Coordinates of C-alpha atoms and ligand atoms in Angstrom, one line a residue:
Chain A
X1 CA 5.6 32.8 1.1
X2 CA 3.1 31.4 -1.8
X3 CA 3.8 33.5 -5.7
X4 CA 1.6 31.7 -8.7
X5 CA 2.9 33.4 -12.0
X6 CA 0.8 32.5 -15.7
X7 CA 0.1 29.3 -14.2
X8 CA -1.6 27.2 -17.7
X9 CA -3.5 24.4 -16.4
X10 CA -5.0 22.2 -18.9
X11 CA -6.9 18.7 -18.9
X12 CA -6.6 17.5 -22.0
X13 CA -7.4 19.7 -24.3
X14 CA -9.2 21.8 -21.9
X15 CA -7.5 24.4 -20.6
X16 CA -8.9 25.5 -17.1
X17 CA -6.1 28.1 -15.7
X18 CA -5.4 30.2 -17.9
X19 CA -2.2 32.5 -17.1
X20 CA -3.0 33.3 -13.1
X21 CA -0.9 34.6 -11.6
X22 CA -1.4 35.0 -7.7
X23 CA 0.7 36.5 -4.1
X24 CA 0.2 35.3 -0.8
X25 CA 1.9 36.6 2.2
X26 CA 3.1 35.9 5.6
X27 CA 0.8 34.1 8.2
X28 CA -1.8 36.3 5.4
X29 CA -5.6 34.4 4.9
X30 CA -6.5 34.2 1.3
X31 CA -9.9 33.0 0.2
X32 CA -10.8 32.2 -3.5
X33 CA -14.6 32.8 -4.4
X34 CA -15.9 31.8 -7.2
X35 CA -18.7 30.1 -8.6
X36 CA -19.3 25.9 -9.4
X37 CA -16.2 25.0 -12.1
X38 CA -14.3 28.0 -11.7
X39 CA -10.6 26.6 -11.9
X40 CA -11.0 26.2 -7.4
X41 CA -10.3 22.5 -7.0
X42 CA -7.9 22.5 -10.2
X43 CA -5.7 25.3 -9.4
X44 CA -5.1 23.9 -5.5
X45 CA -5.0 20.0 -6.9
X46 CA -2.2 22.0 -9.8
X47 CA -0.8 23.9 -6.0
X48 CA -0.1 21.1 -4.8
X49 CA 1.4 19.2 -7.4
X50 CA -1.5 16.1 -8.4
X51 CA -1.9 17.5 -11.4
X52 CA 1.1 19.6 -13.4
X53 CA 1.4 22.5 -14.0
X54 CA 1.4 22.8 -17.9
X55 CA 2.7 26.5 -18.0
X56 CA 4.2 29.1 -15.5
X57 CA 5.4 28.7 -11.8
X58 CA 4.5 27.7 -8.3
X59 CA 6.9 28.7 -6.0
X60 CA 6.6 28.7 -1.4
X61 CA 9.8 30.8 0.7
X62 CA 11.0 31.7 -3.2
X63 CA 11.8 28.4 -3.5
X64 CA 10.4 26.4 -7.5
X65 CA 8.2 23.4 -6.6
X66 CA 6.6 23.8 -9.7
X67 CA 8.3 20.4 -11.2
X68 CA 7.6 18.5 -7.0
X69 CA 6.0 15.3 -6.1
X70 CA 3.4 16.2 -3.6
X71 CA 4.7 15.2 -0.8
X72 CA 8.5 16.5 -1.2
X73 CA 6.2 20.0 -1.2
X74 CA 4.4 18.8 1.4
X75 CA 8.1 18.7 3.0
X76 CA 8.6 22.2 1.2
X77 CA 5.3 23.1 3.8
X78 CA 2.5 23.6 2.2
X79 CA -0.6 20.8 3.6
X80 CA -3.8 20.2 1.4
X81 CA -7.3 19.4 2.9
X82 CA -9.4 18.7 -0.9
X83 CA -12.7 19.1 -1.1
X84 CA -14.1 16.5 -0.6
X85 CA -12.2 16.1 2.7
X86 CA -11.0 12.8 1.3
X87 CA -10.9 10.0 4.4
X88 CA -8.9 7.1 4.3
X89 CA -11.8 5.8 4.9
X90 CA -11.4 2.2 7.1
X91 CA -8.2 4.0 8.8
X92 CA -9.1 5.1 12.4
X93 CA -9.1 8.7 12.8
X94 CA -6.0 7.8 15.1
X95 CA -4.4 6.6 12.4
X96 CA -6.0 8.6 10.0
X97 CA -4.1 12.1 11.4
X98 CA -0.8 10.0 11.2
X99 CA -0.7 9.7 7.9
X100 CA 0.4 13.3 8.0
X101 CA 2.8 13.4 10.5
X102 CA 6.2 12.1 7.6
X103 CA 7.5 15.2 8.0
X104 CA 6.9 16.1 11.4
X105 CA 9.8 16.3 13.1
X106 CA 8.3 13.8 16.2
X107 CA 6.1 10.8 14.5
X108 CA 3.8 11.4 17.6
X109 CA 0.2 13.8 17.0
X110 CA 0.9 17.1 19.3
X111 CA -1.4 17.3 22.1
X112 CA -2.7 20.4 20.9
X113 CA -4.5 19.4 18.0
X114 CA -7.3 16.7 20.5
X115 CA -6.7 20.5 21.9
X116 CA -8.6 22.1 18.9
X117 CA -10.9 18.8 17.6
X118 CA -11.5 17.3 20.8
X119 CA -14.3 15.4 19.0
X120 CA -11.9 13.8 17.6
X121 CA -10.6 12.5 20.5
X122 CA -13.8 10.7 21.2
X123 CA -13.2 9.5 18.2
X124 CA -9.5 8.5 17.8
X125 CA -10.4 4.0 17.6
X126 CA -13.6 4.5 15.1
X127 CA -12.8 4.3 11.0
X128 CA -12.6 8.2 9.5
X129 CA -15.3 6.3 6.8
X130 CA -18.5 6.1 9.6
X131 CA -17.1 10.0 10.7
X132 CA -19.6 12.1 9.8
X133 CA -19.1 15.5 7.1
X134 CA -18.4 17.5 9.6
X135 CA -16.4 15.5 10.8
X136 CA -13.9 14.9 8.6
X137 CA -13.6 18.0 7.8
X138 CA -12.4 18.2 11.2
X139 CA -10.1 14.8 10.5
X140 CA -8.9 16.2 7.4
X141 CA -7.8 20.0 9.8
X142 CA -6.6 17.9 12.1
X143 CA -3.8 15.9 8.9
X144 CA -3.3 19.0 7.6
X145 CA -2.2 20.7 10.6
X146 CA 0.7 17.5 11.5
X147 CA 2.7 18.3 9.3
X148 CA 3.6 21.6 10.1
X149 CA 2.7 23.2 6.9
X150 CA 3.2 26.8 6.2
X151 CA 1.4 26.9 3.6
X152 CA -2.4 26.0 4.2
X153 CA -4.8 25.1 0.5
X154 CA -8.5 24.3 2.2
X155 CA -10.2 23.7 -0.9
X156 CA -14.4 24.6 0.2
X157 CA -14.1 23.3 3.5
X158 CA -17.8 24.1 4.2
X159 CA -19.6 22.8 1.6
X160 CA -21.8 19.8 3.1
X161 CA -21.8 20.5 6.6
X162 CA -24.0 22.4 9.3
X163 CA -24.1 25.6 9.7
X164 CA -22.5 25.1 13.2
X165 CA -19.8 23.0 12.0
X166 CA -18.8 26.3 9.6
X167 CA -18.5 28.2 12.7
X168 CA -16.4 26.1 14.5
X169 CA -13.7 25.5 11.7
X170 CA -14.5 29.4 11.0
X171 CA -13.0 29.9 14.9
X172 CA -10.3 26.7 15.2
X173 CA -8.6 27.7 11.2
X174 CA -8.6 31.8 13.2
X175 CA -6.5 29.8 16.7
X176 CA -4.0 27.8 14.5
X177 CA -3.2 31.8 13.4
X178 CA -1.7 33.2 16.5
X179 CA -0.9 29.8 17.6
X180 CA 1.7 29.5 14.5
X181 CA 3.0 31.4 11.9
X182 CA 0.7 30.3 9.3
X183 CA -0.9 31.3 6.1
X184 CA -4.4 30.0 4.5
X185 CA -5.5 30.0 1.4
X186 CA -9.0 29.1 1.7
X187 CA -11.7 28.8 -1.4
X188 CA -15.4 29.6 -1.2
X189 CA -18.1 29.8 -2.8
X190 CA -19.7 31.7 0.1
X191 CA -18.6 35.6 1.2
X192 CA -19.9 35.6 4.6
X193 CA -17.8 32.7 5.7
X194 CA -15.3 34.7 3.5
X195 CA -15.3 37.3 5.4
X196 CA -15.5 35.9 8.0
X197 CA -11.7 34.6 8.3
X198 CA -10.0 35.8 5.2
X199 CA -7.3 38.6 4.7
X200 CA -7.9 39.1 1.2
X201 CA -10.2 37.9 -0.9
X202 CA -9.9 36.8 -4.9
X203 CA -12.8 36.1 -6.6
X204 CA -11.7 33.3 -9.5
X205 CA -13.0 32.7 -13.1
X206 CA -13.1 30.6 -15.9
X207 CA -9.7 30.0 -14.7
X208 CA -7.7 33.3 -13.4
X209 CA -7.8 36.1 -10.5
X210 CA -10.0 38.8 -12.1
X211 CA -10.7 40.9 -8.9
X212 CA -9.0 41.2 -5.4
X213 CA -9.7 43.3 -2.4
X214 CA -9.1 43.2 1.4
X215 CA -11.6 42.1 4.2
X216 CA -12.1 45.8 4.5
X217 CA -12.6 47.1 1.2
X218 CA -14.4 44.5 -0.6
X219 CA -17.8 45.9 -2.6
X220 CA -19.9 42.8 -0.9
X221 CA -22.4 43.4 -3.1
X222 CA -19.5 43.9 -6.5
X223 CA -18.7 40.3 -5.1
X224 CA -22.1 38.7 -4.8
X225 CA -22.5 39.6 -9.1
X226 CA -19.1 37.3 -9.8
X227 CA -20.7 34.4 -7.3
X228 CA -24.1 34.5 -8.7
X229 CA -26.1 31.7 -10.7
Chain B
X1 CA -9.3 -45.6 -4.8
X2 CA -9.9 -46.8 -1.6
X3 CA -9.9 -50.3 -2.1
X4 CA -7.5 -52.8 -0.3
X5 CA -6.7 -50.0 2.7
X6 CA -8.7 -50.8 5.8
X7 CA -10.0 -47.8 8.1
X8 CA -7.1 -47.5 10.5
X9 CA -4.9 -47.5 7.1
X10 CA -6.4 -44.7 5.8
X11 CA -6.6 -42.7 8.4
X12 CA -3.1 -43.1 9.5
X13 CA -2.2 -42.0 5.3
X14 CA -4.9 -38.9 5.7
X15 CA -2.7 -37.5 9.3
X16 CA 0.9 -39.0 7.1
X17 CA -0.1 -37.3 4.1
X18 CA -1.2 -34.6 5.3
X19 CA 2.0 -33.8 7.8
X20 CA 3.9 -34.2 4.4
X21 CA 1.3 -31.3 2.6
X22 CA 2.0 -29.2 5.9
X23 CA 5.5 -27.9 3.6
X24 CA 3.9 -27.4 0.4
X25 CA 0.7 -25.8 2.6
X26 CA 4.1 -23.4 3.4
X27 CA 5.4 -22.7 0.7
X28 CA 1.9 -22.2 -1.4
X29 CA 1.1 -19.4 1.9
X30 CA 4.1 -17.4 1.7
X31 CA 3.8 -17.4 -1.5
X32 CA 0.2 -16.9 -2.0
X33 CA 1.1 -13.9 0.9
X34 CA 3.8 -12.2 -1.4
X35 CA 1.5 -11.9 -4.6
X36 CA -1.0 -10.9 -2.5
X37 CA 0.6 -7.8 -1.0
X38 CA 2.0 -7.5 -4.6
X39 CA -1.1 -7.3 -6.3
X40 CA -3.4 -5.6 -3.2
X41 CA -0.8 -2.9 -3.6
X42 CA 0.1 -2.1 -6.8
X43 CA -2.2 -3.7 -9.4
X44 CA 1.0 -5.4 -10.2
X45 CA 0.4 -9.8 -10.9
X46 CA 3.7 -10.3 -10.2
X47 CA 4.5 -12.8 -13.1
X48 CA 7.9 -13.3 -12.4
X49 CA 7.3 -14.4 -8.8
X50 CA 8.1 -18.1 -9.1
X51 CA 11.2 -16.8 -9.9
X52 CA 11.8 -14.8 -6.9
X53 CA 11.0 -19.2 -5.0
X54 CA 13.7 -20.2 -6.8
X55 CA 15.8 -17.3 -6.1
X56 CA 15.4 -18.0 -2.9
X57 CA 16.3 -22.3 -3.3
X58 CA 19.0 -21.4 -5.3
X59 CA 20.5 -19.5 -2.6
X60 CA 19.8 -22.2 0.0
X61 CA 22.2 -24.5 -2.3
X62 CA 24.5 -22.1 -2.0
X63 CA 24.4 -21.2 1.6
X64 CA 24.9 -25.4 2.3
X65 CA 27.6 -25.8 -1.0
X66 CA 29.0 -23.6 1.1
X67 CA 28.9 -24.2 4.7
X68 CA 30.0 -28.0 3.7
X69 CA 33.4 -26.3 1.6
X70 CA 34.1 -24.2 4.0
X71 CA 32.5 -24.1 7.4
X72 CA 31.7 -27.9 8.6
X73 CA 30.8 -26.5 12.0
X74 CA 28.1 -25.0 9.9
X75 CA 26.5 -27.5 8.4
X76 CA 23.6 -27.8 11.3
X77 CA 21.9 -24.8 10.7
X78 CA 23.0 -23.4 7.9
X79 CA 19.4 -24.4 7.7
X80 CA 18.5 -21.0 9.1
X81 CA 21.3 -18.8 7.8
X82 CA 19.9 -19.7 4.1
X83 CA 15.9 -18.8 5.1
X84 CA 17.8 -15.5 5.9
X85 CA 19.5 -15.0 3.2
X86 CA 17.7 -16.3 1.2
X87 CA 14.7 -13.6 2.2
X88 CA 17.6 -10.9 1.6
X89 CA 18.4 -11.9 -1.4
X90 CA 15.6 -12.1 -3.3
X91 CA 14.2 -9.1 -1.2
X92 CA 17.1 -7.1 -3.3
X93 CA 16.6 -8.8 -6.2
X94 CA 12.6 -7.6 -5.9
X95 CA 13.6 -3.7 -5.3
X96 CA 16.5 -2.9 -7.7
X97 CA 13.4 -4.6 -10.8
X98 CA 10.7 -2.6 -9.0
X99 CA 13.1 -0.1 -9.4
X100 CA 14.4 -0.6 -12.8
X101 CA 10.7 -1.6 -14.6
X102 CA 8.0 -2.0 -12.7
X103 CA 7.6 1.6 -12.0
X104 CA 6.7 3.0 -15.3
X105 CA 4.7 0.1 -15.9
X106 CA 1.9 1.7 -13.1
X107 CA -0.8 2.9 -15.4
X108 CA -0.3 -0.2 -17.2
X109 CA -2.2 -3.5 -16.5
X110 CA -1.3 -5.3 -19.6
X111 CA 1.8 -4.6 -20.1
X112 CA 3.1 -5.5 -16.7
X113 CA 1.4 -8.4 -17.1
X114 CA 3.5 -8.7 -20.1
X115 CA 6.7 -7.0 -18.5
X116 CA 7.2 -10.2 -15.9
X117 CA 5.8 -12.6 -18.0
X118 CA 8.9 -11.4 -20.2
X119 CA 11.1 -11.5 -16.8
X120 CA 10.6 -14.4 -15.7
X121 CA 11.3 -16.1 -18.4
X122 CA 14.6 -14.0 -18.7
X123 CA 15.9 -14.9 -14.8
X124 CA 14.9 -18.1 -15.6
X125 CA 17.6 -18.5 -18.7
X126 CA 20.2 -16.6 -15.7
X127 CA 19.8 -19.4 -13.0
X128 CA 20.2 -21.8 -16.7
X129 CA 23.7 -20.9 -17.4
X130 CA 24.9 -19.9 -13.6
X131 CA 23.7 -23.2 -12.4
X132 CA 23.2 -25.6 -15.0
X133 CA 19.8 -26.4 -15.8
X134 CA 19.9 -29.9 -14.2
X135 CA 17.7 -30.0 -10.6
X136 CA 20.1 -29.3 -7.5
X137 CA 19.6 -30.0 -3.7
X138 CA 21.1 -28.2 -0.3
X139 CA 22.5 -30.8 2.1
X140 CA 19.7 -30.1 4.8
X141 CA 21.4 -30.9 7.8
X142 CA 20.5 -34.3 8.7
X143 CA 19.1 -33.6 13.0
X144 CA 16.4 -32.3 10.0
X145 CA 15.5 -35.3 7.7
X146 CA 14.5 -37.5 11.0
X147 CA 10.4 -37.7 11.6
X148 CA 8.7 -38.2 15.4
X149 CA 7.0 -42.0 15.9
X150 CA 4.0 -40.6 17.2
X151 CA 2.5 -43.7 17.4
X152 CA 3.0 -46.9 15.1
X153 CA 1.8 -45.6 11.7
X154 CA 2.3 -41.8 12.5
X155 CA 5.4 -40.5 11.9
X156 CA 5.7 -36.9 11.9
X157 CA 8.4 -35.0 10.0
X158 CA 11.5 -32.9 10.8
X159 CA 11.2 -30.3 8.6
X160 CA 7.6 -30.3 8.2
X161 CA 7.2 -28.3 11.7
X162 CA 10.4 -26.5 11.1
X163 CA 9.0 -24.7 8.1
X164 CA 5.7 -24.4 9.7
X165 CA 7.2 -22.7 12.7
X166 CA 9.2 -20.6 10.2
X167 CA 6.5 -19.7 8.1
X168 CA 3.9 -18.9 11.6
X169 CA 6.8 -16.9 12.4
X170 CA 7.2 -14.8 9.2
X171 CA 3.1 -14.3 8.7
X172 CA 3.0 -12.7 12.0
X173 CA 6.2 -10.4 11.5
X174 CA 4.1 -9.5 8.3
X175 CA 1.3 -9.1 9.6
X176 CA 2.1 -6.9 12.4
X177 CA 4.9 -4.5 9.9
X178 CA 0.9 -4.8 8.1
X179 CA -2.0 -3.4 11.2
X180 CA 0.8 -2.0 13.6
X181 CA 4.4 0.1 12.4
X182 CA 4.4 2.9 11.2
X183 CA 5.5 1.6 7.4
X184 CA 2.6 -0.4 7.5
X185 CA -0.1 2.5 8.0
X186 CA 1.4 4.7 5.0
X187 CA 1.2 1.1 2.8
X188 CA -3.1 0.6 3.9
X189 CA -2.5 5.0 3.4
X190 CA -1.3 4.3 0.1
X191 CA -3.9 1.4 -0.4
X192 CA -6.6 3.0 -0.2
X193 CA -6.1 6.4 -1.7
X194 CA -2.8 6.9 -3.7
X195 CA -2.9 10.2 -4.8
X196 CA -4.1 11.9 -1.1
X197 CA -1.3 9.5 0.7
X198 CA 0.9 11.1 -1.5
X199 CA -0.5 14.9 -0.5
X200 CA -0.9 13.9 3.2
X201 CA 2.8 13.8 3.0
X202 CA 3.3 10.2 1.7
X203 CA 6.3 9.0 -0.3
X204 CA 4.6 6.7 -2.7
X205 CA 6.5 5.0 -4.9
X206 CA 8.7 4.3 -1.9
X207 CA 6.1 2.7 -0.7
X208 CA 5.0 1.0 -3.7
X209 CA 9.0 -0.1 -3.8
X210 CA 9.2 -1.7 -0.7
X211 CA 6.7 -3.3 -0.7
X212 CA 7.1 -4.9 -4.1
X213 CA 10.7 -6.6 -2.3
X214 CA 9.1 -7.7 0.4
X215 CA 6.4 -9.4 -1.4
X216 CA 9.1 -11.0 -3.3
X217 CA 11.8 -11.8 -0.2
X218 CA 8.7 -13.8 1.4
X219 CA 8.6 -15.9 -2.4
X220 CA 12.5 -16.0 -1.5
X221 CA 12.8 -17.6 1.9
X222 CA 9.3 -19.9 0.2
X223 CA 12.4 -20.9 -2.0
X224 CA 14.5 -22.2 1.2
X225 CA 11.9 -24.2 2.5
X226 CA 11.3 -26.2 -0.6
X227 CA 14.1 -27.5 -0.7
X228 CA 12.6 -28.9 2.1
X229 CA 10.4 -30.5 -0.1
X230 CA 11.7 -30.8 -3.6
X231 CA 15.4 -30.6 -5.5
X232 CA 15.7 -26.9 -7.5
X233 CA 15.8 -26.4 -11.1
X234 CA 15.8 -23.2 -13.5
X235 CA 12.1 -23.1 -13.8
X236 CA 10.8 -24.6 -10.5
X237 CA 9.6 -21.7 -9.2
X238 CA 6.5 -21.0 -12.9
X239 CA 5.5 -24.3 -11.7
X240 CA 4.2 -23.5 -8.7
X241 CA 3.1 -19.3 -9.9
X242 CA -0.2 -21.1 -11.1
X243 CA -0.6 -23.0 -8.0
X244 CA -0.2 -19.4 -6.5
X245 CA -2.8 -17.9 -8.1
X246 CA -4.9 -20.0 -7.9
X247 CA -4.7 -19.9 -3.9
X248 CA -5.2 -16.2 -3.8
X249 CA -8.5 -16.6 -6.3
X250 CA -9.7 -19.4 -3.7
X251 CA -9.0 -17.4 -0.3
X252 CA -10.9 -14.4 -2.4
X253 CA -8.1 -11.9 -2.5
X254 CA -7.8 -9.6 -0.3
X255 CA -8.5 -11.9 3.0
X256 CA -5.3 -13.2 5.3
X257 CA -7.2 -15.1 7.0
X258 CA -9.1 -16.7 3.0
X259 CA -5.7 -16.1 2.1
X260 CA -5.0 -19.3 5.3
X261 CA -7.3 -21.6 4.3
X262 CA -7.6 -21.7 0.9
X263 CA -3.6 -22.4 1.0
X264 CA -4.0 -25.4 3.1
X265 CA -7.2 -26.9 2.0
X266 CA -5.0 -26.9 -1.7
X267 CA -2.2 -28.1 -0.6
X268 CA -3.8 -31.2 1.6
X269 CA -6.5 -32.1 -1.2
X270 CA -3.0 -32.9 -3.5
X271 CA -0.2 -34.5 -0.4
X272 CA -3.3 -37.1 0.3
X273 CA -4.9 -37.5 -3.7
X274 CA -1.2 -38.2 -4.8
X275 CA -0.8 -40.9 -2.4
X276 CA -3.4 -42.2 -4.1
X277 CA -3.5 -41.4 -7.1
X278 CA 0.1 -39.5 -10.0
X279 CA 0.7 -35.8 -9.6
X280 CA -0.8 -34.2 -11.9
X281 CA -3.9 -36.9 -11.6
X282 CA -3.6 -34.8 -8.4
X283 CA -3.4 -31.7 -9.5
X284 CA -6.2 -32.1 -12.2
X285 CA -9.3 -33.1 -9.2
X286 CA -8.0 -29.8 -7.1
X287 CA -8.2 -27.8 -10.2
X288 CA -11.8 -28.6 -10.7
X289 CA -12.5 -29.1 -7.6
X290 CA -11.1 -25.2 -7.1
X291 CA -13.7 -24.1 -10.0
X292 CA -16.2 -25.1 -8.9
X293 CA -16.1 -24.5 -6.3
X294 CA -15.2 -21.0 -7.7
X295 CA -18.6 -21.2 -10.0
X296 CA -20.7 -21.0 -6.8
X297 CA -18.5 -18.2 -4.8
X298 CA -17.2 -16.2 -7.9
X299 CA -15.3 -13.9 -5.9
X300 CA -13.4 -16.7 -3.8
X301 CA -14.0 -18.2 0.0
X302 CA -13.9 -15.7 2.6
X303 CA -14.2 -12.4 0.0
X304 CA -14.0 -9.2 2.6
X305 CA -18.0 -7.9 2.5
X306 CA -16.6 -4.4 3.8
X307 CA -16.1 -3.7 0.2
X308 CA -17.7 -0.5 -1.4
Ligands
ADP401 N1 -11.7 15.8 -13.9 C1 -11.2 16.9 -14.9 N2 -11.1 16.4 -16.5 C2 -12.1 17.2 -16.7 N3 -12.3 18.4 -16.8 C3 -11.9 18.0 -15.6 C4 -11.7 17.6 -14.7 N4 -12.2 18.4 -13.5 C5 -12.4 19.2 -13.8 N5 -12.4 19.9 -14.8 C6 -13.5 20.8 -15.9 O1 -12.7 22.0 -15.5 C7 -13.2 23.0 -15.1 C8 -13.0 24.0 -13.1 O2 -14.0 22.5 -12.3 P1 -12.9 22.5 -11.6 O3 -11.6 22.3 -10.5 O4 -13.6 21.8 -10.6 O5 -13.9 24.7 -10.6 P2 -14.6 23.6 -9.0 O6 -13.3 24.3 -7.8 O7 -14.4 26.5 -9.1 O8 -15.9 24.0 -8.7 C9 -14.9 22.8 -14.4 O9 -15.1 23.2 -15.6 C10 -14.9 21.5 -15.1 O10 -15.6 20.4 -15.7
MG402 MG1 -14.2 22.6 -6.4

């Protein structure tokens, strides 16, 4: 589904992603785990086309997207929920969701979105900037989902969010996958959330994947050692 | 400067110059609207914006020549077609300019300033080679030149009313487009967070191009309106660019209401002062007042307070 080959990404002189390889299958949920500063956000930005790849390749369903602008990648089925949510603060909740409709066949928010996130329906006429962190996170996921993606990238969705809403988000992710075919890549610093939602876990350290394992067979103590500060 | 006039005469002069100032107000407002839309969207200060006014003015002139020569039956109505033509031609040229020049300079604001200034000189030279250095005027239909006698001393020029109508309709249309249409949603999303808009699937390069073209198209309509108050020469537009910047800065760049109020007060001040003293003195006094107010309120009269 998503294939990353020998990906290099750098900010000026400092290379952050170094020859990273990763494969994610159809309908799979993979959690990318790693401490702060290990390159999760940089990897996601490169997958999205926000940062250029200095070397290597990114392909979706064997379509090479390495040179494509972000909006072209959205057309090809990637959707992005960035770290920090990046809600449009002075657009209403409804307008925020509508920005994701560009690649949708119908330019209308499907009902099931509000079914997944009832709070967004209640708040639909409020400004995005007035929502709480947890609500903004749900809004960012909704905005990504309406583009009808095949691959969803979620960058640290639980960062700075109350435990009750984290549970909600985990439930929603599993629900979405029951409703439609969707591959999800989610970055995390917290192992138990990853073990709750993901089929497979990949640990990133200094810009490369250093450990991988399916949920049933990961050695939690071993992975924790990568995440300890 | 008021000696020798009775109070009622002064009242009538204010009213008449006020109505005469309406056309100037419309030109200012449309120009400022276009400039502000472009600046708001991509932080580009278009020094060639005045030349798009000139394009609209020459389009109106051409339309009138064509109507006079080939379709006299059109003479009464050609002005409406000229407004549309001014918009379409300025929009198309603006689109090409964005595509071939501006889009390469987005990350370099100073270069954009220089490049658009250079462009304005090139365009002026282009006008000179095409239409000659002499000023031209379209033949306006008779009904447009008439006026409407409100009282013994006050007459309202019909063309003033017409351009106010056109400007109101266009301003409302732009407002509707920006705040009620899907295209406007894309513009606002891009303005607020370009990277996220692009990552949400919006083709921000295309949004930029169309926004730039729209701003130029509005200047084209300002050009059509302009022909009702002055004749058109190669540098007509560039004479307005300073006033337009003044309007935008005075109004507080981000506020539509501020732009309207500021265009109105500057146009009226100039028009009324012009009656009593000569034109360039009127400009100097207006400028001095505006600078004075800006020293007290550097953000402009109506700076929006919701900025982060
Ligand atoms: N805009 C930037 N310019 C330069 N270096 C950056 C920039 N953003 C991140 N980095 C560096 O890249 C590395 C990886 O950062 P990031 O991808 O944000 O990690 P993570 O998301 O895993 O916390 C860090 O060392 C960080 O300092
Ligand atoms: Mg990060």
